[in-house]
CSV table of C-alpha atoms and ligand atoms in Angstrom, one decimal:
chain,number,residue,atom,x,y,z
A,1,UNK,CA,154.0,-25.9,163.2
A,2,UNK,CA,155.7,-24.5,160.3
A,3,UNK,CA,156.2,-26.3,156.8
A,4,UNK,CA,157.0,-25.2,153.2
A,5,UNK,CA,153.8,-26.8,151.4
A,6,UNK,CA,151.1,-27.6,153.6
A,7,UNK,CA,148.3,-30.1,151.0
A,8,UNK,CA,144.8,-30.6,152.2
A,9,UNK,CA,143.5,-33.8,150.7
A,10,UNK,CA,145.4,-37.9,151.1
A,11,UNK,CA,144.1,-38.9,147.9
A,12,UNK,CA,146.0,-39.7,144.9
A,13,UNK,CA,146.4,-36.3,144.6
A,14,UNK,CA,147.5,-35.1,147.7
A,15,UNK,CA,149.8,-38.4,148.0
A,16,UNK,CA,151.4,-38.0,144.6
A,17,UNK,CA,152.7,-34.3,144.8
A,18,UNK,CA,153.7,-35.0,148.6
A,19,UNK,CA,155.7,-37.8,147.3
A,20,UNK,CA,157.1,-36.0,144.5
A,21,UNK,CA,157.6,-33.0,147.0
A,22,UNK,CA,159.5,-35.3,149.6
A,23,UNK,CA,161.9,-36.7,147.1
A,24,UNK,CA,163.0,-33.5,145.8
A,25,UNK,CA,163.6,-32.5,149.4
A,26,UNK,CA,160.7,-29.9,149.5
A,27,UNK,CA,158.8,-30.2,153.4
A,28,UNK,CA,155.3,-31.1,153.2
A,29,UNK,CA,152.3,-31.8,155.3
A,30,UNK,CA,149.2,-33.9,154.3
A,31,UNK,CA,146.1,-33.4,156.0
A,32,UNK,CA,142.6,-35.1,156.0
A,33,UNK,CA,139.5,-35.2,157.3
A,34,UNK,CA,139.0,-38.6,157.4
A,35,UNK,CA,141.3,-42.1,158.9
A,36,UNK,CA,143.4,-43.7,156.5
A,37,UNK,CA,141.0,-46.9,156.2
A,38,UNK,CA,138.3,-44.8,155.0
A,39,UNK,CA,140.1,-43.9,152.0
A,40,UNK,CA,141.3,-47.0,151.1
A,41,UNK,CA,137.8,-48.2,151.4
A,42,UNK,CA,136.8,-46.5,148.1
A,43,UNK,CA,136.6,-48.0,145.0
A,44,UNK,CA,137.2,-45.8,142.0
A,45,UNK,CA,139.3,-45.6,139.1
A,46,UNK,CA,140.7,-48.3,136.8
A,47,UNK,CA,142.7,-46.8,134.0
A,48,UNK,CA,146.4,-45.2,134.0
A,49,UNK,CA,147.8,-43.2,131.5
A,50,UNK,CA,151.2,-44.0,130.7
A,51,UNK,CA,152.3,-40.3,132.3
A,52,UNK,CA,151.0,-40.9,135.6
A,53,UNK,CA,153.1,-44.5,135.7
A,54,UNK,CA,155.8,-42.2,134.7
A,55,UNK,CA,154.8,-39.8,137.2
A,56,UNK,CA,154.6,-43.3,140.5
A,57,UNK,CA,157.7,-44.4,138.8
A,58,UNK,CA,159.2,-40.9,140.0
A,59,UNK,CA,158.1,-41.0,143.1
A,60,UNK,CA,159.1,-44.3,143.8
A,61,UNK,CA,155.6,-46.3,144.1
A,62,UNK,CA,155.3,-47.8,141.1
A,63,UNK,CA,156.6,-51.5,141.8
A,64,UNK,CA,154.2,-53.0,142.6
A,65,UNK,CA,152.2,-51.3,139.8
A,66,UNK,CA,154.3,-53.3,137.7
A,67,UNK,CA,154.3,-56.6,139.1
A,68,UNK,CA,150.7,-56.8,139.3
A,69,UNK,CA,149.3,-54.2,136.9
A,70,UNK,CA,147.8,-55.1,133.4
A,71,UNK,CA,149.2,-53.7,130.5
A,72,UNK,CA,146.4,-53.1,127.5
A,73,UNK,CA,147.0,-52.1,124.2
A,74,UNK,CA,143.5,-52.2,123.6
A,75,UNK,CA,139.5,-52.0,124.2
A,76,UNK,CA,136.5,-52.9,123.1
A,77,UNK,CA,133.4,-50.9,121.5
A,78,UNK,CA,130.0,-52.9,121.7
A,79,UNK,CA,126.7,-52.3,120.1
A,80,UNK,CA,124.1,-53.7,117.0
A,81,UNK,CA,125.7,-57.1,118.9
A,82,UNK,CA,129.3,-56.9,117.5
A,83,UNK,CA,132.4,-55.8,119.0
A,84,UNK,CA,134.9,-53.8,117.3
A,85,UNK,CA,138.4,-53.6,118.9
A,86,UNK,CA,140.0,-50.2,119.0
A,87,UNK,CA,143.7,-50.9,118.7
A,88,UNK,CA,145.5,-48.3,121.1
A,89,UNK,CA,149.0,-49.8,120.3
A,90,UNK,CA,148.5,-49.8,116.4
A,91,UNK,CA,147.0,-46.4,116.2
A,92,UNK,CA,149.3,-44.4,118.7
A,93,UNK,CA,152.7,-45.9,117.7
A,94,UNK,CA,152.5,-48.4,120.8
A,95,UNK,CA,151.4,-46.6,123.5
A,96,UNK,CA,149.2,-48.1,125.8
A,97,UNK,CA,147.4,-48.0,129.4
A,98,UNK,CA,147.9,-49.4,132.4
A,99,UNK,CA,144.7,-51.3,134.3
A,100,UNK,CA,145.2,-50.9,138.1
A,101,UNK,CA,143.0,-50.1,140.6
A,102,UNK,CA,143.1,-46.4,142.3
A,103,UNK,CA,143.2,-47.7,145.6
A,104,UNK,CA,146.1,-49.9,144.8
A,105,UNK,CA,147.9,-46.6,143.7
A,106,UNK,CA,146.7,-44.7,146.9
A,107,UNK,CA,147.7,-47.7,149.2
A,108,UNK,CA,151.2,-47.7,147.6
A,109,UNK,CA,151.6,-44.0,147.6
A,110,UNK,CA,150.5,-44.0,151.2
A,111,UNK,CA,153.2,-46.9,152.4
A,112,UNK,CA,156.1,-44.8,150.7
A,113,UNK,CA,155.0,-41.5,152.7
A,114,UNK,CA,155.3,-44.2,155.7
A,115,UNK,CA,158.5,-45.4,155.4
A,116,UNK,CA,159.9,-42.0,154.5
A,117,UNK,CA,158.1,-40.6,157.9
A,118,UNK,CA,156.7,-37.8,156.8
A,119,UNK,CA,153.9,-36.4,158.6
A,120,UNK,CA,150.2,-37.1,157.3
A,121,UNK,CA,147.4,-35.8,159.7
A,122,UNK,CA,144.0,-38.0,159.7
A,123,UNK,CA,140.8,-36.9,161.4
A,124,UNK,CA,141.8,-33.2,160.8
A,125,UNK,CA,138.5,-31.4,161.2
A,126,UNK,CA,137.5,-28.0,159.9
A,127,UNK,CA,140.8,-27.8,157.5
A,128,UNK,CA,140.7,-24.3,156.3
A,129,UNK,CA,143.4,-22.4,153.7
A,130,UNK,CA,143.7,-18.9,155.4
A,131,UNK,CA,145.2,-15.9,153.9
A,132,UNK,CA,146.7,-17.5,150.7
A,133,UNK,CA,147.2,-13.9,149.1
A,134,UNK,CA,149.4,-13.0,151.3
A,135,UNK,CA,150.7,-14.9,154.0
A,136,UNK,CA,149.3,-18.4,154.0
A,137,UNK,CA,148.6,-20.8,156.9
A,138,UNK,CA,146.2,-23.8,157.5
A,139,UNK,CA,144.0,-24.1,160.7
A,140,UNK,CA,141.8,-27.4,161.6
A,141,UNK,CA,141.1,-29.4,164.7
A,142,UNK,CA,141.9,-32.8,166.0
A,143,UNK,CA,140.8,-33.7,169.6
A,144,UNK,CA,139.0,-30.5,170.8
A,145,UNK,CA,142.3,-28.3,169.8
A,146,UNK,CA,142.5,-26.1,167.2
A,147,UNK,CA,146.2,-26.5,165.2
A,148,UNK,CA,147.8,-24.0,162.8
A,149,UNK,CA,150.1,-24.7,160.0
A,150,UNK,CA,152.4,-21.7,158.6
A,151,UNK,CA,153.7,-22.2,155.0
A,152,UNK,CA,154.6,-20.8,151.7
A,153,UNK,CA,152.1,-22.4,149.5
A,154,UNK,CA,148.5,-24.0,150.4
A,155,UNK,CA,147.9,-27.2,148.2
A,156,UNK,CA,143.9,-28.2,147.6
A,157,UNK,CA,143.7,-31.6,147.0
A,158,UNK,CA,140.3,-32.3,148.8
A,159,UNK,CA,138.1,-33.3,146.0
A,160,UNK,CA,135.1,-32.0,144.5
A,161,UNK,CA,133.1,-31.9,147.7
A,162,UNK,CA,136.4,-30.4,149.5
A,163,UNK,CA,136.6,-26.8,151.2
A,164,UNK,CA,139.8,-25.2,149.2
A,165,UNK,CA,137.9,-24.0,146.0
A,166,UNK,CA,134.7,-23.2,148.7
A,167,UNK,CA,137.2,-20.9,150.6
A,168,UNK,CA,138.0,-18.6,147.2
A,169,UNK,CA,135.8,-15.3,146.9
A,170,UNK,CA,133.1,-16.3,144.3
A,171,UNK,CA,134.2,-13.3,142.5
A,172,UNK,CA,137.5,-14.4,142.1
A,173,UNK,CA,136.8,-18.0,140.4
A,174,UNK,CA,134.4,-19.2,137.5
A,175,UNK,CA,132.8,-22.4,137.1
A,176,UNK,CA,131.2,-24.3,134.4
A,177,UNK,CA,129.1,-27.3,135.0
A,178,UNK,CA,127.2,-30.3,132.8
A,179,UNK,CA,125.0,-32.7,135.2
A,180,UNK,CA,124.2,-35.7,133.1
A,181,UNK,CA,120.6,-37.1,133.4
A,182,UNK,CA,121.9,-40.9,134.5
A,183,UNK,CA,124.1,-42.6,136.7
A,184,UNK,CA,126.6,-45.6,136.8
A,185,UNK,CA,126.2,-48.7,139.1
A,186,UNK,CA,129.5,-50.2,139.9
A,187,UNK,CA,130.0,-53.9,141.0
A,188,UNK,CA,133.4,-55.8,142.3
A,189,UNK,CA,133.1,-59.3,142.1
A,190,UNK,CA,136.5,-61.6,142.8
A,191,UNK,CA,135.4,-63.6,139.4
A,192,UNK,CA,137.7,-63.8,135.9
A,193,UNK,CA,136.9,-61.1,133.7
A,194,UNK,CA,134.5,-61.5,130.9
A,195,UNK,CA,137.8,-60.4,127.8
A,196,UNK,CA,141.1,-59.8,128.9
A,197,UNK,CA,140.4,-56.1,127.6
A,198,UNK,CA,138.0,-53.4,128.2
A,199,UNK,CA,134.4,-53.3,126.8
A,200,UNK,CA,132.3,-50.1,126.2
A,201,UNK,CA,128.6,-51.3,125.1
A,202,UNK,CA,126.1,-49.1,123.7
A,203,UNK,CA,122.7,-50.7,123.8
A,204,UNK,CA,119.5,-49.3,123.8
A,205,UNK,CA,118.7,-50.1,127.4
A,206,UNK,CA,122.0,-48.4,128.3
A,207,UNK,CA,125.3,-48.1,128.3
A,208,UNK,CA,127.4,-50.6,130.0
A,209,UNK,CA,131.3,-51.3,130.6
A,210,UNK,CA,133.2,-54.5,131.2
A,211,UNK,CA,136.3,-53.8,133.5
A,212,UNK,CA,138.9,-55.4,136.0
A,213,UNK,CA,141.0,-55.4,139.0
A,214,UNK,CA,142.9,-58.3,138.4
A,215,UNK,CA,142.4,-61.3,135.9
A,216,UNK,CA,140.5,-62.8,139.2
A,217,UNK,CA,138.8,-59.8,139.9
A,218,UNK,CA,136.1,-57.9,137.9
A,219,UNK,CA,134.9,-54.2,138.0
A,220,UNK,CA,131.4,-53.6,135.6
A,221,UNK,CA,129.1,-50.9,135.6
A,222,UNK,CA,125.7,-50.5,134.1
A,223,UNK,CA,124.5,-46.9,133.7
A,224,UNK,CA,121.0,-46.3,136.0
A,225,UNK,CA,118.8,-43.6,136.3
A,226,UNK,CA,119.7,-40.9,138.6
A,227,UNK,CA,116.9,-41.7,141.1
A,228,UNK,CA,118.0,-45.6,141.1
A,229,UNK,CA,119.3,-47.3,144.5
A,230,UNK,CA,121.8,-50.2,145.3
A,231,UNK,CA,119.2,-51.3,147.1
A,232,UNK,CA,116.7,-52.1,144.7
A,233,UNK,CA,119.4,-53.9,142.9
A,234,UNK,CA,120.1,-57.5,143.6
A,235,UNK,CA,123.1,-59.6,142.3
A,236,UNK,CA,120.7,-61.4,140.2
A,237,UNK,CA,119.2,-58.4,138.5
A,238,UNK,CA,122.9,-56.5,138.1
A,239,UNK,CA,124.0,-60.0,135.7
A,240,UNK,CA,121.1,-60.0,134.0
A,241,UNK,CA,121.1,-56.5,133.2
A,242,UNK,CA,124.7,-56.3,132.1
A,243,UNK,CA,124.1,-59.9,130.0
A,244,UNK,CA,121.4,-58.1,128.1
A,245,UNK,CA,123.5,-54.9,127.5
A,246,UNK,CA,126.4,-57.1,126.3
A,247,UNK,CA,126.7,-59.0,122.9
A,248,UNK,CA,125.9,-62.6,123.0
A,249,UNK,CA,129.0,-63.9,122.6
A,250,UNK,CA,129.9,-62.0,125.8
A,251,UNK,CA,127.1,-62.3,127.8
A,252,UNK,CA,127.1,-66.7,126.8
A,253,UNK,CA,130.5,-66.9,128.7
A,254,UNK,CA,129.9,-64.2,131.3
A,255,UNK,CA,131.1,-65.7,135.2
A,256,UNK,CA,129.5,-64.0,138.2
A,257,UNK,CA,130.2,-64.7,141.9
A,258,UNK,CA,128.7,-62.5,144.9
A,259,UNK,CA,129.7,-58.6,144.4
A,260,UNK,CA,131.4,-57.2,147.3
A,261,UNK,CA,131.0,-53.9,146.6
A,262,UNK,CA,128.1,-52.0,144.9
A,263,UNK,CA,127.5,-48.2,144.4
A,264,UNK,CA,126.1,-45.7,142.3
A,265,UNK,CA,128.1,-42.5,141.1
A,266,UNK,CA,126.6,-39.5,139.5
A,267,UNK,CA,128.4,-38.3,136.5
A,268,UNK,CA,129.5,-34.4,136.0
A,269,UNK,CA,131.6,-32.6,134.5
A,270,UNK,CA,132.5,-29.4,135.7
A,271,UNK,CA,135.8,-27.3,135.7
A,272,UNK,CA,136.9,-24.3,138.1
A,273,UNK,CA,139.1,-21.5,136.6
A,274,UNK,CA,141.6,-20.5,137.6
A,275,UNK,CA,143.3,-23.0,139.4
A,276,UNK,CA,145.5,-20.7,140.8
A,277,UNK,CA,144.5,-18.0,143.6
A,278,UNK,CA,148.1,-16.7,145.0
A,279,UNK,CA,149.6,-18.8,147.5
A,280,UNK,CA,146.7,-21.7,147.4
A,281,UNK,CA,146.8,-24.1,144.2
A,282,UNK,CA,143.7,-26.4,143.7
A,283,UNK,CA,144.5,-30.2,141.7
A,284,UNK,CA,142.4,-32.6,140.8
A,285,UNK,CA,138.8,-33.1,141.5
A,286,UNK,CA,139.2,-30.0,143.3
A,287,UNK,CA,139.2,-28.2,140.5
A,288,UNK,CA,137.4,-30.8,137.7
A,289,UNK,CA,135.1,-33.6,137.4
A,290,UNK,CA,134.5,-35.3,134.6
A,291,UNK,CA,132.3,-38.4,133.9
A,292,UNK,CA,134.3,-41.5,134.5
A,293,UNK,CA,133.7,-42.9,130.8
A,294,UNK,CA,137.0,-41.7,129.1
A,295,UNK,CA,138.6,-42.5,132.2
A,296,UNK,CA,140.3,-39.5,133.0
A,297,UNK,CA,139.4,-38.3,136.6
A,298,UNK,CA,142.6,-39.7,138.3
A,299,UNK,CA,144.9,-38.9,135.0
A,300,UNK,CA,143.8,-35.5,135.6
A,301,UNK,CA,144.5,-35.2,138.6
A,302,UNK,CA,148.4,-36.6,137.7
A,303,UNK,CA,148.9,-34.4,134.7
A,304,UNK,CA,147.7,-31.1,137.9
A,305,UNK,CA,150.5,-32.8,139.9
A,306,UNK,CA,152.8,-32.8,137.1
A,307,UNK,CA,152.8,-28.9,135.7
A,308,UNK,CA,152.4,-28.3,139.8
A,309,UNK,CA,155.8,-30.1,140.9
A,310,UNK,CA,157.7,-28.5,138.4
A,311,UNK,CA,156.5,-25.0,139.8
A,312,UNK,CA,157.1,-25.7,143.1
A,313,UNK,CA,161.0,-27.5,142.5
A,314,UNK,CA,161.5,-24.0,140.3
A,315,UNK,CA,160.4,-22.0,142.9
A,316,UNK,CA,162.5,-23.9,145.6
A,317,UNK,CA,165.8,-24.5,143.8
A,318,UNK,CA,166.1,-22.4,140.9
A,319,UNK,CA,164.1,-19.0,143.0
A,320,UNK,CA,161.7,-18.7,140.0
A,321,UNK,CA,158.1,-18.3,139.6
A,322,UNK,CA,157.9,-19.0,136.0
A,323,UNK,CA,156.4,-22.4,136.2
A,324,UNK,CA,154.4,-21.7,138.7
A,325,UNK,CA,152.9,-18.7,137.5
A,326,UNK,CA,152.2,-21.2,133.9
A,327,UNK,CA,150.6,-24.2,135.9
A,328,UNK,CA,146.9,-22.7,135.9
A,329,UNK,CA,146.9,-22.2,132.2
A,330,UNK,CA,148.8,-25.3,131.5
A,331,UNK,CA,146.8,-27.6,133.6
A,332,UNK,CA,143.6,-25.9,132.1
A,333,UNK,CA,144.5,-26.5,128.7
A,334,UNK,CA,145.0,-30.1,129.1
A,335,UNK,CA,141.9,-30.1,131.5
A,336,UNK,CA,139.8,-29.0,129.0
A,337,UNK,CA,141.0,-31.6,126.4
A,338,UNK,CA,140.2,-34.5,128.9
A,339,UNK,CA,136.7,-32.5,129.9
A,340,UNK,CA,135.6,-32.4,125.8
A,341,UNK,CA,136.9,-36.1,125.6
A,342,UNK,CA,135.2,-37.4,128.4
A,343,UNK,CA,131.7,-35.7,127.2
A,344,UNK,CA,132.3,-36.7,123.9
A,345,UNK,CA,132.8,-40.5,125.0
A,346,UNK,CA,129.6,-40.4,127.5
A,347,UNK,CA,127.6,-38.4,124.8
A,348,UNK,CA,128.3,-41.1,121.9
A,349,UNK,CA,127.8,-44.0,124.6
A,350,UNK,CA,124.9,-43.5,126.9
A,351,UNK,CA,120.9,-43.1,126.2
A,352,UNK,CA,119.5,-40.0,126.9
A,353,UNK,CA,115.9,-40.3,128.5
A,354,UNK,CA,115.1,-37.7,126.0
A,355,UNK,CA,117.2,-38.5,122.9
A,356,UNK,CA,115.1,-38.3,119.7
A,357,UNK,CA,115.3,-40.7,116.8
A,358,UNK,CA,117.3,-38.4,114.7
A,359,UNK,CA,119.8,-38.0,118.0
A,360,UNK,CA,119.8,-41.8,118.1
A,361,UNK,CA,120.5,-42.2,114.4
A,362,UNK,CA,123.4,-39.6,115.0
A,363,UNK,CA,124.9,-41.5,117.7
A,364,UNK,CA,124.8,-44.7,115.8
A,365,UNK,CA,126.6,-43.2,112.4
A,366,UNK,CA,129.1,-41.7,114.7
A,367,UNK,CA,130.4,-45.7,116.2
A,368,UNK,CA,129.9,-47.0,112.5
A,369,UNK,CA,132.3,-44.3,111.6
A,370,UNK,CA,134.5,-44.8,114.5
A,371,UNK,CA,135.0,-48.1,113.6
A,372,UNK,CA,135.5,-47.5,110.0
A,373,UNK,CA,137.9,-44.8,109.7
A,374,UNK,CA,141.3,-44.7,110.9
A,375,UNK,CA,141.4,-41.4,111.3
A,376,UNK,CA,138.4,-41.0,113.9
A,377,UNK,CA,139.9,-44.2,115.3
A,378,UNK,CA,143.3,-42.6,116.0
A,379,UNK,CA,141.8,-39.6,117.5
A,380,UNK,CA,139.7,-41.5,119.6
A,381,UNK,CA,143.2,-43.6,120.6
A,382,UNK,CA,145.6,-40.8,121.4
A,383,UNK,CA,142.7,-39.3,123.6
A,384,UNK,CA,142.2,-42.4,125.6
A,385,UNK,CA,145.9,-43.1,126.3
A,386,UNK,CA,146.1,-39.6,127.0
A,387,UNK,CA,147.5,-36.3,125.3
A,388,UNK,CA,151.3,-35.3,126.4
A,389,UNK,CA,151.5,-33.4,129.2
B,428,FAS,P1,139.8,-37.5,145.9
B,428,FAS,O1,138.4,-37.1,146.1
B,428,FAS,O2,140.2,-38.8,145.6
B,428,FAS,O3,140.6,-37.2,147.3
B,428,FAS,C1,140.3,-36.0,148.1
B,428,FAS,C2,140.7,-36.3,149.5
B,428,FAS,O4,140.4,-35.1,150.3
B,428,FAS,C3,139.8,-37.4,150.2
B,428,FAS,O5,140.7,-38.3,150.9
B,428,FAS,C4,139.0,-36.6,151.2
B,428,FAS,O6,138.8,-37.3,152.4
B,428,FAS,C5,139.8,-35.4,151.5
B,428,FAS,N1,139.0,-34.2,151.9
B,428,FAS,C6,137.8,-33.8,151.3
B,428,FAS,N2,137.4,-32.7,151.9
B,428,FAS,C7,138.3,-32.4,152.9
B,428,FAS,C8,138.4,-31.4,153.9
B,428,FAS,N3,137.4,-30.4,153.9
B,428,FAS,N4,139.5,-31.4,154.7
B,428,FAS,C9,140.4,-32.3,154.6
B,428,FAS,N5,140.4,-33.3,153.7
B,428,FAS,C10,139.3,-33.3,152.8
B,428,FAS,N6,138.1,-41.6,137.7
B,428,FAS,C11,138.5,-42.5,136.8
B,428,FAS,O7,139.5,-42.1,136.1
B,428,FAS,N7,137.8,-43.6,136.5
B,428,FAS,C12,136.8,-44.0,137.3
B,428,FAS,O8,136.2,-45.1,137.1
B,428,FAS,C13,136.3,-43.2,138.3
B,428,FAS,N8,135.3,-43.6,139.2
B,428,FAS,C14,134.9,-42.8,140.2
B,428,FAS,C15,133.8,-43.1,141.0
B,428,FAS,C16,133.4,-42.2,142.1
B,428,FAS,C17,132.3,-42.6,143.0
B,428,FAS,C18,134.1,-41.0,142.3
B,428,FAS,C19,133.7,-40.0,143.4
B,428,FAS,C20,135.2,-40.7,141.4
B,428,FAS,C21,135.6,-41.5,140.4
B,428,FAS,N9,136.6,-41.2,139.5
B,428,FAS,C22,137.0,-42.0,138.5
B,428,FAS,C23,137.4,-40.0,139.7
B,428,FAS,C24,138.3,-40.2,140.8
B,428,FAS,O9,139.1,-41.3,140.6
B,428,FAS,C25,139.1,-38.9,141.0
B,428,FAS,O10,139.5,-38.4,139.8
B,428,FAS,C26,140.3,-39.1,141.9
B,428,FAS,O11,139.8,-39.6,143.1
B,428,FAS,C27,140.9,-37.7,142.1
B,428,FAS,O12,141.7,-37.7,143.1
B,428,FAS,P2,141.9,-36.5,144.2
B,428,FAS,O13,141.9,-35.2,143.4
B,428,FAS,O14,143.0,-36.8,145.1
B,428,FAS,O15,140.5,-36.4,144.9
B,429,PHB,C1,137.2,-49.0,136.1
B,429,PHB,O1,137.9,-50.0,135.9
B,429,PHB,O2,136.7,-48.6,137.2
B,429,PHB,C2,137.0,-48.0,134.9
B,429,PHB,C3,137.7,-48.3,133.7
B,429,PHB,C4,137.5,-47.4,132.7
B,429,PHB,C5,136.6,-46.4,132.8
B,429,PHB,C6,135.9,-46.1,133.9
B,429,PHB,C7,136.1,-47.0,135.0
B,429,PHB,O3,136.4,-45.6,131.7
């Protein structure tokens, strides 16, 4: 088999640049080592930034985005029992985000790749980027037989946990990584949403976050301690928690129904450089992690997409390698920007099992000045709804 960008990885990564790929008439294969149900199984990110609607819109899966996406212009910060609303809209000169689930953006990018019949292999076992320095192929194996794919470039879109960036010579890559002491417990429940908007909440038993699906459909986390299990948590216990974490005008009105979905995620954050190694390009969590409290993970991984596309359409229709050569240091530098953001947000918004009093006071002068100024306000805004690409 022979194609002209071969991507490992049928996340929203891997489906957005083949998408983009396929529209600009540029040959692409998918492949994954899982079936198509398991990944739309997960439940992960909330958030858009207004470049990665841009980013569906161009590669023609955003309509149902905006028939049943929510458009905020704002969130909530919660803590000393108050809520102060930080005004996205007001502070950026209208911009705002767009709340819709990540698997609603992976099961819309997936049905476009359908109807356009391009090919997407599932169950591909032992995916392995060969020989991206010089003349790069891809070898797995699906039903006892072991396949190879010829190509120009290798695309690693195979998460964190994913063997593109584990096939690069440790000497050739560098990797910086913060493990944060806690967790985050996710719930789904098909019940309204406690505010028709975000809420942050830093409380002294922990940081919790008030999200959505749908206006029928809520998404909250409470963080945990890393060695916490689902198991030891009960519906019961989850509402009580988060109703304590919550101010009590919140937690007085809060609706619960039965979760359907409960899970704990570690928080990282950690960044590979470069992204580049020859003929094999790593996006997304490939490459970073951060902690999902800035709500970055899958806007990062649009913004990699983004400097990527235009290197591979320059490459393919203008015969330059000018873009291509710029989309490691380009995605890093807005990688970076999200990474420091994302820390910053979890840093100023979590308890520490080992924060001292003077840390504590710290974290509290830092909201009451966040709430206060304009100016820390704003830069907390154009962060959230995300820097230009
Ligand atoms: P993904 O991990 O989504 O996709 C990688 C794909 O590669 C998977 O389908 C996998 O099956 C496949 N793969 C892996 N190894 C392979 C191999 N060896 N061969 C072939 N295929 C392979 N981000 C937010 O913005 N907000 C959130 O609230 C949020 N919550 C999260 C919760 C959890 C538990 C996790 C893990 C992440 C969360 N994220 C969140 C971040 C997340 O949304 C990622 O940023 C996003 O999935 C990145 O997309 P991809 O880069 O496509 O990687
Ligand atoms: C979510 O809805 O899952 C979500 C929203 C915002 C975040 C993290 C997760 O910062």
């Amino acid at each position: 088999m022979r194609t002209q960008v071969a991507i490992i990885g049928s996340g929203p990564s891997g489906l957005l640049l083949g998408q983009l790929l396929t529209e600009a008439g540029i040959d692409n294969i998918i492949l994954d080592r899982v079936r198509k149900d398991h990944i739309l199984g997960r439940v992960r990110a909330g958030v858009l930034e207004e470049g990665t609607v841009r980013l569906l819109e161009k590669a023609q899966s955003a309509t149902r985005l905006h028939a049943e996406g929510l458009p905020h212009d704002g969130f909530s910060l919660a803590f000393d029992g108050r809520d102060h609303r930080i005004d996205l809209a007001g502070l950026t000169g209208g911009k705002r985000v767009m709340v819709y689930g990540q698997t609603e953006v992976t099961r819309d990018l997936m049905a476009r790749r359908e109807s356009g019949n391009c090919l997407t292999i599932y169950e591909a076992a032992n995916v392995r980027p060969r020989d991206f320095e010089a003349a790069p192929y891809v070898t797995y194996e699906k039903d006892g037989v072991t396949h190879r794919i010829d190509c120009d470039f290798v695309v690693g879109c195979d998460g964190f946990h994913g063997a593109s960036r584990k096939s690069v010579p440790t000497k050739a890559i560098r990797c910086f990584e913060k493990i944060y002491p806690f967790g985050w417990l996710g719930l789904l429940a098909d019940v309204a949403p406690v505010h028709h908007e975000l809420i942050y909440a830093n409380h002294r038993r922990g940081f919790a976050l008030c999200s959505m699906r749908s206006m029928t459909r809520s998404r909250y986390y409470v963080q945990c301690s890393l060695d916490d299990k689902v198991e030891n948590w009960s519906d019961d216990r989850f509402w009580e928690e988060l109703r304590r974490r919550l101010p009590a005008h919140h937690a007085e009105v809060l609706l619960t129904a039965p979760s359907f979905e409960k899970s704990i995620a570690p928080l990282r954050s950690f960044v590979a450089e470069p992204m580049r190694f020859g003929h094999l390009f790593l996006v997304g969590d490939a490459a970073h992690i951060v902690p999902p409290t800035g709500a970055k993970g899958l806007n990062l991984a649009a913004s990699d997409v983004h400097y990527l596309f235009l290197g591979l359409a320059e490459h393919y229709q203008d015969r330059s390698s000018a873009a291509l050569d710029a989309y490691s240091p380009n995605a890093l530098a807005r990688v970076w920007k999200a990474v420091r953001f994302s820390w910053w947000m979890t840093t100023m918004l979590h308890r520490f099992p080992d924060t001292s009093d003077f840390e504590q006071k710290i974290h509290e002068a830092e909201l009451d000045y966040l709430t206060h100024s304009r100016a820390a306000s704003t830069a907390l805004a154009e962060n959230y709804v995300g820097l230009p690409f």
